[in-house]
Coordinates of C-alpha atoms and ligand atoms in Angstrom, one line a residue:
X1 CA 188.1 108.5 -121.0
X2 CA 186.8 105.9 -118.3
X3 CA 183.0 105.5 -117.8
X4 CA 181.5 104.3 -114.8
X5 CA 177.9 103.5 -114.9
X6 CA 175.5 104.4 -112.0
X7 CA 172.2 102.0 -111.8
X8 CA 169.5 103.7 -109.3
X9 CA 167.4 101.0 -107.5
X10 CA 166.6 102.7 -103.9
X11 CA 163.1 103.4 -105.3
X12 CA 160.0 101.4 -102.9
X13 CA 157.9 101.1 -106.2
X14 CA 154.4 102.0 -104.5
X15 CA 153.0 102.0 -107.9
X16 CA 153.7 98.3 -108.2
X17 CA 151.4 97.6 -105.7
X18 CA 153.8 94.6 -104.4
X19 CA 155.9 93.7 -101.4
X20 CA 158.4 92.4 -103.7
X21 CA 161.3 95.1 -104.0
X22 CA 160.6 96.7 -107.6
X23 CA 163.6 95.5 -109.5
X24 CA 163.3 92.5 -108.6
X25 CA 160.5 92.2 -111.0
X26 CA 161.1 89.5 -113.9
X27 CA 161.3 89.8 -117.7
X28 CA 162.6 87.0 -119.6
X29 CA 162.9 85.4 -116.0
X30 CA 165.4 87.4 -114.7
X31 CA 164.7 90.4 -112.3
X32 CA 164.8 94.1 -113.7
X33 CA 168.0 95.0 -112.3
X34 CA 170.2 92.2 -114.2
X35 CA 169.3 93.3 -117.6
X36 CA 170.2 96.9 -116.5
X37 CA 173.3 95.3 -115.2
X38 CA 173.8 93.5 -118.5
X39 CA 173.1 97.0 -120.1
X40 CA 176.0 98.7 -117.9
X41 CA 178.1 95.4 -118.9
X42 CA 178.0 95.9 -122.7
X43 CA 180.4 99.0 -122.7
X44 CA 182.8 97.3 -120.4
X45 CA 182.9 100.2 -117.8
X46 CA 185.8 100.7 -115.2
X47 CA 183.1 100.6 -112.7
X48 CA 179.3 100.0 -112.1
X49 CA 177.4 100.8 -108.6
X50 CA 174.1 100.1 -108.0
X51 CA 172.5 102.3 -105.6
X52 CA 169.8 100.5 -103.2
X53 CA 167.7 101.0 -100.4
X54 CA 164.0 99.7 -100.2
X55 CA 164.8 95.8 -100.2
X56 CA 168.6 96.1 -100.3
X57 CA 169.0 92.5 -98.5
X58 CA 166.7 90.7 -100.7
X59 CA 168.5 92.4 -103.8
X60 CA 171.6 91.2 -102.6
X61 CA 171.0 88.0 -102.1
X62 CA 169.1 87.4 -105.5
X63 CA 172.1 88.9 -107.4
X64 CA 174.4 87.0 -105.2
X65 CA 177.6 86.2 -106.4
X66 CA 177.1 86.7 -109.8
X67 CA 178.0 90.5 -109.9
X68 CA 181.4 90.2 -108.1
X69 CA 182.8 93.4 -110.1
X70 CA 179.9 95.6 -108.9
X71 CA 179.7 97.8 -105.9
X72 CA 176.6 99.1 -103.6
X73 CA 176.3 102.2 -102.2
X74 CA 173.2 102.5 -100.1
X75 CA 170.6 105.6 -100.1
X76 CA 169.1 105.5 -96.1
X77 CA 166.3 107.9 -97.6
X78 CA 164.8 107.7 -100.8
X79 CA 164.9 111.6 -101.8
X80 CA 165.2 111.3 -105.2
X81 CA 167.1 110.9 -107.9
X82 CA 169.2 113.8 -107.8
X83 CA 169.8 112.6 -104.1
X84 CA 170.4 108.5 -105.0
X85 CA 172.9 110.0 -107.8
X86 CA 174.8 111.5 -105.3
X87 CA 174.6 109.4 -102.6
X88 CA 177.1 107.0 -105.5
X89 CA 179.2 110.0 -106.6
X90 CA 180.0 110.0 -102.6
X91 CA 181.8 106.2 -103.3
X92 CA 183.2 107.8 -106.3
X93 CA 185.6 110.7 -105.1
X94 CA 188.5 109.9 -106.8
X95 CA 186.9 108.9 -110.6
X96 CA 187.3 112.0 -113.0
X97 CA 185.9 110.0 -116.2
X98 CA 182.4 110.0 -117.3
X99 CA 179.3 108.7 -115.5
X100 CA 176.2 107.3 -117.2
X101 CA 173.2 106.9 -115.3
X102 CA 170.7 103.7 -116.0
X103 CA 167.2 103.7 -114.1
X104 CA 166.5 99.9 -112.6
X105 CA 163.4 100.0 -113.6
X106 CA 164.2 100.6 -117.3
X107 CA 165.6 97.3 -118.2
X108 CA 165.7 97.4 -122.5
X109 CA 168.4 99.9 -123.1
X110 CA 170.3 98.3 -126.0
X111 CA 174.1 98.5 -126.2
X112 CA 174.3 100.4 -129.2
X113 CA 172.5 103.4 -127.2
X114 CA 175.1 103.0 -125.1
X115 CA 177.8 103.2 -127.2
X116 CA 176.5 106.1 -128.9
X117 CA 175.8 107.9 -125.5
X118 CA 179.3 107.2 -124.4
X119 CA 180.6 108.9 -127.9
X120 CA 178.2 112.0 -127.3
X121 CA 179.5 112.8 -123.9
X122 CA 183.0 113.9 -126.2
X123 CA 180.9 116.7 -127.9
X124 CA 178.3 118.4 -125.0
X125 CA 178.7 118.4 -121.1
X126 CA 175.4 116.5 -120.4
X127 CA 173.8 113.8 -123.0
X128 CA 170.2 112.5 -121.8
X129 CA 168.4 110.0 -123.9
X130 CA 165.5 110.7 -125.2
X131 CA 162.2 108.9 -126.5
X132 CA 158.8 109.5 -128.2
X133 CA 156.7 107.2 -126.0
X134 CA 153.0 106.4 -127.5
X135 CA 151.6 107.6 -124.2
X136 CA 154.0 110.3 -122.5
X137 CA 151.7 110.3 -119.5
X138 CA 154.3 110.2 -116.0
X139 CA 157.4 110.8 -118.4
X140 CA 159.9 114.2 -117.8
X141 CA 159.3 116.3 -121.0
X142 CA 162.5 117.6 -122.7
X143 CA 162.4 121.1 -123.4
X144 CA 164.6 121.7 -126.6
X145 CA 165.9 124.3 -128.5
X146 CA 166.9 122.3 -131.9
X147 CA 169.7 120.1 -130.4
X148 CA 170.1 122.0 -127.8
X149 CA 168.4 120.4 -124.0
X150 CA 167.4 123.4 -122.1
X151 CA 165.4 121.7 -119.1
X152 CA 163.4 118.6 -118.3
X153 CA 160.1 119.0 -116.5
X154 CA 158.1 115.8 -114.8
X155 CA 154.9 115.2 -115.8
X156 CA 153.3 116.4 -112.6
X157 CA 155.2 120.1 -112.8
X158 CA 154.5 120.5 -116.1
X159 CA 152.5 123.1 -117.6
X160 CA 149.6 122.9 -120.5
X161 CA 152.3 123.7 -123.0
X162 CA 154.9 121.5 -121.4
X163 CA 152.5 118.4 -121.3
X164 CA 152.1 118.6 -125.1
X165 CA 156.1 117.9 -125.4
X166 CA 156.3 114.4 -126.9
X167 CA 160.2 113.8 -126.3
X168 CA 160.5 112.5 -123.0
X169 CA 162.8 111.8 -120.6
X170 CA 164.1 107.8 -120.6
X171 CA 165.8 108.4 -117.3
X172 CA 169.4 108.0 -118.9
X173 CA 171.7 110.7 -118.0
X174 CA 175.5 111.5 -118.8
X175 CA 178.2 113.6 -118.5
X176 CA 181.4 113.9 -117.0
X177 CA 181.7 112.8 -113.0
X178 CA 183.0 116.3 -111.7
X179 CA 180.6 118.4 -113.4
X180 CA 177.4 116.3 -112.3
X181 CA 178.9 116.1 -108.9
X182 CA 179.4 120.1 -109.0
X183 CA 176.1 120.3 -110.2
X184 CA 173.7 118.1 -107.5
X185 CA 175.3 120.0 -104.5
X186 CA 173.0 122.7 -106.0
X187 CA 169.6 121.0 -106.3
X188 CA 166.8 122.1 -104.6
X189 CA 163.3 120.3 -103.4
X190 CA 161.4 123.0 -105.2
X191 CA 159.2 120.5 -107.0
X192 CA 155.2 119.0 -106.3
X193 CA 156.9 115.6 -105.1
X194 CA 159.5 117.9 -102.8
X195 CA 162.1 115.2 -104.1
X196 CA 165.4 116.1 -105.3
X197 CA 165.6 115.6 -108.9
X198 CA 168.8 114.1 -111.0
X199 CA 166.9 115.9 -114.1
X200 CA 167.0 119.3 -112.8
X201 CA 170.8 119.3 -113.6
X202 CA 169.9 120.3 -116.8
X203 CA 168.6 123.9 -116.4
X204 CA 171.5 124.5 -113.6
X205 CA 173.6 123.3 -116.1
X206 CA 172.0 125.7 -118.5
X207 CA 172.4 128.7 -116.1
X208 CA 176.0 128.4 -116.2
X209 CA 176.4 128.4 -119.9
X210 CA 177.5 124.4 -120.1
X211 CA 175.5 122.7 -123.5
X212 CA 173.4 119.6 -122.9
X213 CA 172.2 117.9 -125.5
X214 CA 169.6 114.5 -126.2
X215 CA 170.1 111.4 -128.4
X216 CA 167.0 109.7 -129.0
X217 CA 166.1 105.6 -129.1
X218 CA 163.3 103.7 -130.2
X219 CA 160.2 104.3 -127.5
X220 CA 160.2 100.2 -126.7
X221 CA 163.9 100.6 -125.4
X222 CA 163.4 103.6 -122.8
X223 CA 160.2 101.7 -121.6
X224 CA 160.2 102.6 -117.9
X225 CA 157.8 100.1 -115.6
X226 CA 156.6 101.5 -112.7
X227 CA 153.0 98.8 -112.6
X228 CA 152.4 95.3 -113.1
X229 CA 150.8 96.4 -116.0
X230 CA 153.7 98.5 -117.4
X231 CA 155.7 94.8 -116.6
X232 CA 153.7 92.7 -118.6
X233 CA 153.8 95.1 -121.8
X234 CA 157.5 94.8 -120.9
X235 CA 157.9 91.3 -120.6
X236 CA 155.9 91.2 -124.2
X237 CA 158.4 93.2 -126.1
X238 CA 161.0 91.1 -124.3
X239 CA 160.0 88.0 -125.9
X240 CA 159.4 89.7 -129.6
X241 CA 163.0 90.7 -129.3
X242 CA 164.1 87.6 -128.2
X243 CA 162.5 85.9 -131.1
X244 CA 163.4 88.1 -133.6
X245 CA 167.1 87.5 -132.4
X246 CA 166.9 83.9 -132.6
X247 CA 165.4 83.9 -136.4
X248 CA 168.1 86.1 -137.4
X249 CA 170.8 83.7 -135.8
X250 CA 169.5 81.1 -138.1
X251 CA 167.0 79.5 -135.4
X252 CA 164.3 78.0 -136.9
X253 CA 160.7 78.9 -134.8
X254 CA 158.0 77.7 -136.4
X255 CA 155.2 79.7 -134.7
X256 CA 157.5 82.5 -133.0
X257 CA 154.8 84.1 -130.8
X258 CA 154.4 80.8 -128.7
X259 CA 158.0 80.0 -127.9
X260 CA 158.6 82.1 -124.3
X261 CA 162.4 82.7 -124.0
X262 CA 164.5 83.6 -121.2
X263 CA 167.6 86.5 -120.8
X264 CA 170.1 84.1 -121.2
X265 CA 168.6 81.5 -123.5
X266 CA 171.2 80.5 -126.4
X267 CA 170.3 78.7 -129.1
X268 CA 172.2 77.6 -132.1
X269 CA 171.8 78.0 -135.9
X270 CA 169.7 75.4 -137.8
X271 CA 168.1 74.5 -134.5
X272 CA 164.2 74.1 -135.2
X273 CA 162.0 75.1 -132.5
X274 CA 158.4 73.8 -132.9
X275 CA 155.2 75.7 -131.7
X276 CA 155.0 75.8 -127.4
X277 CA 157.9 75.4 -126.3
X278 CA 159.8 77.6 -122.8
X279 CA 163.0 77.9 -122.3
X280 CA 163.4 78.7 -118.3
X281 CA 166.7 80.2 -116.9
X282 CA 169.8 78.8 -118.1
X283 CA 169.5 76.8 -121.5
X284 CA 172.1 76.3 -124.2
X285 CA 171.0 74.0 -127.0
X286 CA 173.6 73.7 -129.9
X287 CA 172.9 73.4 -133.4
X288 CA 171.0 71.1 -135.7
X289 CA 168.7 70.5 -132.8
X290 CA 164.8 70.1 -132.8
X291 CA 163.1 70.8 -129.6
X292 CA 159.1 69.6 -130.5
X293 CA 156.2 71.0 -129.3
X294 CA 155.5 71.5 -125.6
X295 CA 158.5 71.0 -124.3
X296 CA 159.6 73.0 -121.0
X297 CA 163.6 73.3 -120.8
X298 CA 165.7 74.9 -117.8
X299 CA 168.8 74.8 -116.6
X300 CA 170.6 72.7 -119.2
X301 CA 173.2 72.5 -121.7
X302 CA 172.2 70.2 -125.1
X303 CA 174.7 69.5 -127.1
X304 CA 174.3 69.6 -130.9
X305 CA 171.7 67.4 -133.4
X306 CA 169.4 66.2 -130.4
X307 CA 165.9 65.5 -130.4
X308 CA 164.0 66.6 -127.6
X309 CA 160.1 66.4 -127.0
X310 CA 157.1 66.7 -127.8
X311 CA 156.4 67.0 -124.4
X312 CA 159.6 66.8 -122.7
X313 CA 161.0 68.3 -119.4
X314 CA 164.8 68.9 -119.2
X315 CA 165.4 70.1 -115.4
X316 CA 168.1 72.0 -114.0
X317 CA 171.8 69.9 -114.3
X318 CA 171.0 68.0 -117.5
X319 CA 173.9 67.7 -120.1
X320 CA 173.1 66.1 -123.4
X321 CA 176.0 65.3 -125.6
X322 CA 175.3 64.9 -129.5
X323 CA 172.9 63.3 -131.0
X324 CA 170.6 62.4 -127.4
X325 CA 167.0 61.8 -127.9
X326 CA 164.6 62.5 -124.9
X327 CA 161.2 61.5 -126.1
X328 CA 157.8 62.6 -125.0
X329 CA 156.8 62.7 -121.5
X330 CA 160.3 62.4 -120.3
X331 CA 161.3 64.4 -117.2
X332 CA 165.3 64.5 -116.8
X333 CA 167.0 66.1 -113.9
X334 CA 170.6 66.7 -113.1
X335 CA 171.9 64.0 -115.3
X336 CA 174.8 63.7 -117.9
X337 CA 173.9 61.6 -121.2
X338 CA 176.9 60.8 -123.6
X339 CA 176.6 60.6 -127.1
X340 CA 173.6 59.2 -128.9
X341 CA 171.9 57.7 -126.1
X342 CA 168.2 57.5 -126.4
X343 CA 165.5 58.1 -123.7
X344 CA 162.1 57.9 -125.8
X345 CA 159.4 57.3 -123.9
X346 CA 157.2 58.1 -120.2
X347 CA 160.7 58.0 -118.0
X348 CA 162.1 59.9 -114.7
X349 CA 165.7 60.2 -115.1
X350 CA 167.3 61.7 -111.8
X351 CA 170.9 62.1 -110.6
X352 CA 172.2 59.7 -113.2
X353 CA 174.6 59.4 -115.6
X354 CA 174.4 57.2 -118.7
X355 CA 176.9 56.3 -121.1
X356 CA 177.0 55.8 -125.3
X357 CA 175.0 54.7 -127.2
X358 CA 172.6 53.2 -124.9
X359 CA 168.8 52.8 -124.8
X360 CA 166.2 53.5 -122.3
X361 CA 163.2 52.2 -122.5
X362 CA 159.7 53.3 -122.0
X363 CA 158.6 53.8 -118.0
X364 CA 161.9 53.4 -116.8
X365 CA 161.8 55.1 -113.1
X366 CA 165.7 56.0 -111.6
X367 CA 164.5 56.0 -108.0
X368 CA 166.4 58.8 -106.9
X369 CA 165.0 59.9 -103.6
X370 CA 164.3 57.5 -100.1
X371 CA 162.6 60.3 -98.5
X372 CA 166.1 61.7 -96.8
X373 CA 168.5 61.8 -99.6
X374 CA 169.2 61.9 -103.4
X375 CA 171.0 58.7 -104.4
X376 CA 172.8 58.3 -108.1
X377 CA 172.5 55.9 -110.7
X378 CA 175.3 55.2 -113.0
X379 CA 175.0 53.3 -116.6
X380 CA 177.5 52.7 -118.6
X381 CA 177.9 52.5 -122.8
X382 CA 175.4 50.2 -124.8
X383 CA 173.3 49.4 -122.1
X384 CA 169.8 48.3 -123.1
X385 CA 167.3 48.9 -120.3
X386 CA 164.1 47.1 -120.8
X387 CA 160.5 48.6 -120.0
X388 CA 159.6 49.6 -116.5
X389 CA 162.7 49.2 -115.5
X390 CA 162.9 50.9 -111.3
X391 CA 166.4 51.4 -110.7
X392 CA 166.7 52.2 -106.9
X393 CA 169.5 54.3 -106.1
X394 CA 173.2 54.4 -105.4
X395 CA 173.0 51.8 -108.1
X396 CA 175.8 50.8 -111.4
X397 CA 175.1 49.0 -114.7
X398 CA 178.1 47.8 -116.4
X399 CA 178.7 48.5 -120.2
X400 CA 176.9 46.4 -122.4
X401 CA 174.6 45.2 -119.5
X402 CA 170.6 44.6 -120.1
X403 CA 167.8 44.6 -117.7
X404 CA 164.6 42.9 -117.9
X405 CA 161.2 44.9 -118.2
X406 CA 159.6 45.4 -115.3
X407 CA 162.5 44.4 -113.2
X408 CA 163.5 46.4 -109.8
X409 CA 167.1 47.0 -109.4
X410 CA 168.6 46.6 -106.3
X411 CA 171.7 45.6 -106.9
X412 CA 175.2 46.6 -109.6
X413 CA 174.9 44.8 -113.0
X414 CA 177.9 43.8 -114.0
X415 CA 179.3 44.5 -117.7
X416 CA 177.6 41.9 -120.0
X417 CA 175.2 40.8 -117.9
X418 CA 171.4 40.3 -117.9
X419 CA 169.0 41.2 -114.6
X420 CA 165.9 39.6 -114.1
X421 CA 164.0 40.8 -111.4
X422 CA 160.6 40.5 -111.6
X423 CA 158.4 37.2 -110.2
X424 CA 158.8 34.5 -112.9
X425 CA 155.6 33.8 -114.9
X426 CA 153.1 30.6 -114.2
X427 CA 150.9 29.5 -117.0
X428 CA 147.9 27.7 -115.9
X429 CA 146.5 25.3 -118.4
X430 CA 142.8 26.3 -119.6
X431 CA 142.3 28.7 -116.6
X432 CA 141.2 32.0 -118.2
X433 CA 137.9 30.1 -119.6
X434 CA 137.7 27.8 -116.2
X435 CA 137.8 31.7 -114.8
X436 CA 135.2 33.3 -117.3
X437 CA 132.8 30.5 -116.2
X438 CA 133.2 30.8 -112.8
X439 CA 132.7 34.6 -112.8
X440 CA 129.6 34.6 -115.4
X441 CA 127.7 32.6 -113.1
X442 CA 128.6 34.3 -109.9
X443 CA 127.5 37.4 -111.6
X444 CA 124.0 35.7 -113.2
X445 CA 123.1 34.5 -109.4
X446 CA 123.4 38.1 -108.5
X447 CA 120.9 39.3 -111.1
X448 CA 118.2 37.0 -110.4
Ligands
LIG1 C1 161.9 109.3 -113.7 C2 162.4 110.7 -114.2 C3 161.5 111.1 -115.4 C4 161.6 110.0 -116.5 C5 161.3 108.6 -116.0 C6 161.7 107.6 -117.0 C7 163.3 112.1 -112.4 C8 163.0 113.1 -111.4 N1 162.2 111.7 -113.2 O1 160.6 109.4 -113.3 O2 161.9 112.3 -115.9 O3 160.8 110.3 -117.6 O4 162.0 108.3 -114.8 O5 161.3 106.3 -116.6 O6 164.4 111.6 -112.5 N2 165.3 106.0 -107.3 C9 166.2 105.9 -106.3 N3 166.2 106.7 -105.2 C10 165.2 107.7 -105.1 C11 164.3 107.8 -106.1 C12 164.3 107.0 -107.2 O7 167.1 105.0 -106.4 O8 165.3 108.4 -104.1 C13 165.3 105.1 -108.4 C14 164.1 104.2 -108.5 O9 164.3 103.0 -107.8 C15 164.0 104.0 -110.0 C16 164.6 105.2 -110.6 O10 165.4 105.8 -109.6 O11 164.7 102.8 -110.4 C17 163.5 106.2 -111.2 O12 162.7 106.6 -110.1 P1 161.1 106.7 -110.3 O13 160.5 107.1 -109.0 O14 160.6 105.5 -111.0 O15 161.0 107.9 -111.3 P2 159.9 108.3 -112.4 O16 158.8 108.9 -111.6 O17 159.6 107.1 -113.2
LIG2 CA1 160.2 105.0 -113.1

C-alpha cells in the first residue's frame, strides 16, 4: 500500500523565544525541517507535504529548490494539530494509502522506526510511536491497555495518575488516509489549550471499536525541541551519532568528541580525522585521507589519500583530486587542484585552477578580487611557484612554467618559462658596517 508522509511545521514556536521560524533551527547545520524531510525520504513515499504557516516564505526559500518532489499546503490559523493534519488531508482527496505523520520539530526519527511503523499500520488502524523520555514533562502520556493504545493525554490535561505515565507521545502518528480523515472531522476544542488535537484521534478511534496500537523507540530519537535549550541537547546527540557513524564506516577520529560534523558530511574508510576539526555543510573527503588538527572544511569534495591541515580552511567550490596536500594556514576557495599538487604553507588560493603535479609555495597570494569583480587564475601541470608569489587575476601559467619568489604577476607565463618580477638586488660594498657606524653615533649624540 502507498504511504504518504505529512510533516507539520505551521507551529510559531513561542517557546523558542526567537524570530527565527522554529524549524528553521539548525542541527548538524541544517534546519529542523530537512532532517524530517530526510526522515520522510528514507521510506521512499508516493508523497510528502509539509504543512506551514508562521514563516512559510522564509521556509521556502531556505529549502528552495532542493525539495522539488514535495508539496505545501498552508494552515492560515495555527489550531492545532488535529487542525494542520487536516488542513494536508484537504490536498490529499484522492490518496487511499497510508499516512504517517512526522512533527518538524522532531528531527532524529531514524529510518528503521519508520520502516517498522509502515509495517505496523498492516496489523492495527492507528500506530503512534512511543518513547520513555528521562523527563516526560510537556509530553502527551499514552494510556495503554497492554498493546492496546486507548487515549493520549497532553501534559497540561492530564491528571495526578496520568502524569505518572512514563510512555509518551513522540508526535508520530499513522494509519490509513480515510480513516484519520473520517476521524478529525470529529474533533473537538474541548482541551486547556482550546486547540484541536491530532492525538485525540485515538480515543474517537477507540469509541468506535477500531484498535490502535504504539511501537516504541529509543528516547534520543523522539526528542521533540520546543527551546533553545531543548536544541542544543539536540544538536549534542546529533554529533555523538554522527561520530559513532563515522567510526563504524571505518573513519578513523582520534578524539571523537571534538570533531563537529554536519547532516550531510561523508567521509570515507581509512580516512584519519585528528582532534578539532569541523566539517560545515557540504563535505565529501574520500578515503585514505588525513585531515590534521584544526582544520575547518565546507563546501568541498577531496578526493582520495590527501593531506589536509593542521590548520587549514577549504571553502565552498574546492575540488581536490588524489593525493593534494593543503598545508597549514592555507585558505582555498572555489578552486580545482589535479592530482598531487601541493599547497603547503601560509597561501590564499581563490577562483583558480591548478594542474599536476605542481607546487605552491609558501605566501603565495592568487589576487582574486579588484574590489568589483572575482578574476581567475589558471596554472597548468608541473608548475613551481616560488615564495610570495601575488598572482593578480585573470592571469595563466603555462605547464612547466616557474615564477620567482616574491614576484607580482601581471602578466601569462608561457609554458617553460621563468618570471621574474621583483626589483633586481644591489649589493653595496661594506655598507651594512658604514650603516651601523653612522646609526651608533646618531643614537650616542641623543643620549648625552
Ligand atoms: C505535541 C503532541 C504531544 C507530543 C509532543 C511530542 C499534540 C496535541 N501534542 O505536543 O502529545 O508528546 O508533540 O513532541 O499533538 N503544528 C502545526 N500547526 C498547529 C500546531 C502545531 O503545524 O496548529 C506543528 C508545530 O509546528 C510542531 C508540531 O506541530 O512542529 C507539534 O506542535 P507543538 O505545539 O510543538 O506540540 P507539543 O506541545 O510539543
Ligand atoms: Ca513540540
Amino acid at each position: 500500500m502507498d504511504t504518504a508522509v505529512i510533516i507539520l511545521a505551521a507551529g510559531k514556536g513561542t517557546r523558542m523565544n526567537s524570530t527565527r521560524p522554529k524549524v528553521l533551527h539548525e542541527v548538524g547545520n541544517f534546519p529542523l525541517i530537512a532532517h524530517c524531510i530526510k526522515t520522510a525520504q528514507s521510506i521512499d513515499p508516493k508523497k510528502i507535504l509539509i504543512v506551514l504557516g508562521h514563516g512559510q516564505s522564509e521556509i521556502k526559500s531556505v529549502l528552495g529548490n532542493a525539495v522539488n518532489s514535495i508539496d505545501f499546503a498552508i494552515q492560515q490559523e495555527q489550531l492545532g494539530t488535529g487542525h494542520a493534519v487536516g488542513v494536508a488531508t484537504n490536498e490529499l482527496a484522492d490518496f487511499e494509502g497510508n499516512l504517517i505523520v512526522l512533527f518538524g520539530d522532531t528531527p532524529f526519527i531514524s529510518a528503521r522506526t519508520m520502516t517498522k511503523i509502515e509495517n505496523e499500520c498492516k496489523q492495527a488502524d492507528l500506530v503512534v510511536l512511543g518513547f520513555h523520555p528521562q523527563d516526560p514533562t510537556g509530553y502527551g502520556r499514552l494510556v495503554t491497555n497492554n498493546k492496546e493504545l486507548l487515549r493520549i493525554v497532553e501534559h497540561n490535561d492530564a491528571n495526578q495518575e496520568e502524569l505518572a505515565i512514563t510512555l509518551c507521545n513522540s508526535g508520530v502518528m499513522a494509519g490509513s488516509a480515510i480513516l484519520i480523515k473520517k476521524l478529525l472531522k470529529e474533533l473537538d476544542r474541548n482541551n486547556k489549550n482550546n486547540e484541536i488535537y491530532l492525538t485525540d484521534c485515538i480515543e474517537l478511534a477507540d469509541t468506535e471499536g477500531l484498535n490502535s496500537t504504539y511501537l516504541t523507540c529509543d528516547p534520543t530519537e523522539a526528542l521533540g525541541i520546543n527551546s533553545l535549550q531543548q536544541l542544543a541537547d539536540a544538536e549534542k546527540r546529533f554529533q555523538q551519532t554522527a561520530r559513532s557513524v563515522a567510526l563504524n564506516n571505518g573513519v578513523h577520529l582520534v578524539a571523537p568528541e571534538t570533531v563537529f560534523f554536519s547532516l550531510d558530511t561523508d567521509l570515507g574508510q581509512d580516512t584519519i580525522i585528528e582532534p578539532n576539526v569541523i566539517f560545515g555543510p557540504g563535505v565529501t573527503v574520500g578515503t585514505g585521507c588525513k585531515v590534521k588538527a584544526f582544520s575547518y572544511l565546507e563546501g568541498c569534495k577531496i578526493s582520495n589519500d590527501c593531506n589536509i591541515g593542521p590548520f587549514a580552511r577549504i571553502r565552498p567550490g574546492v575540488d581536490l583530486s588524489d593525493g593534494v596536500k593543503i598545508g597549514n594556514f592555507v585558505e582555498i576557495k572555489n578552486a580545482k587542484v589535479a592530482e598531487h599538487s601541493k599547497i603547503n604553507h601560509l597561501s590564499y588560493i581563490g577562483d583558480a585552477e591548478i594542474g599536476e603535479n605542481t607546487n605552491i609555495g609558501a605566501g603565495t597570494i592568487t589576487c582574486n578580487y579588484d574590489g568589483f569583480n572575482k578574476h581567475k587564475t589558471v596554472i597548468g601541470e608541473d608548475v613551481f611557484i616560488g615564495s610570495n608569489t601575488m598572482l593578480i587575476a585573470p592571469v595563466n601559467l603555462g605547464n612547466n612554467a616557474m615564477t620567482g619568489s616574491g614576484s607580482v604577476i601581471t602578466k601569462d607565463v608561457p609554458a617553460q618559462d621563468l618570471a621574474i618580477a621583483r626589483s633586481e638586488q644591489s649589493n653595496k660594498k661594506g655598507g651594512a658596517s658604514k650603516l651601523k657606524a653612522l646609526l651608533s653615533r646618531k643614537n650616542n649624540l641623543k643620549a648625552e
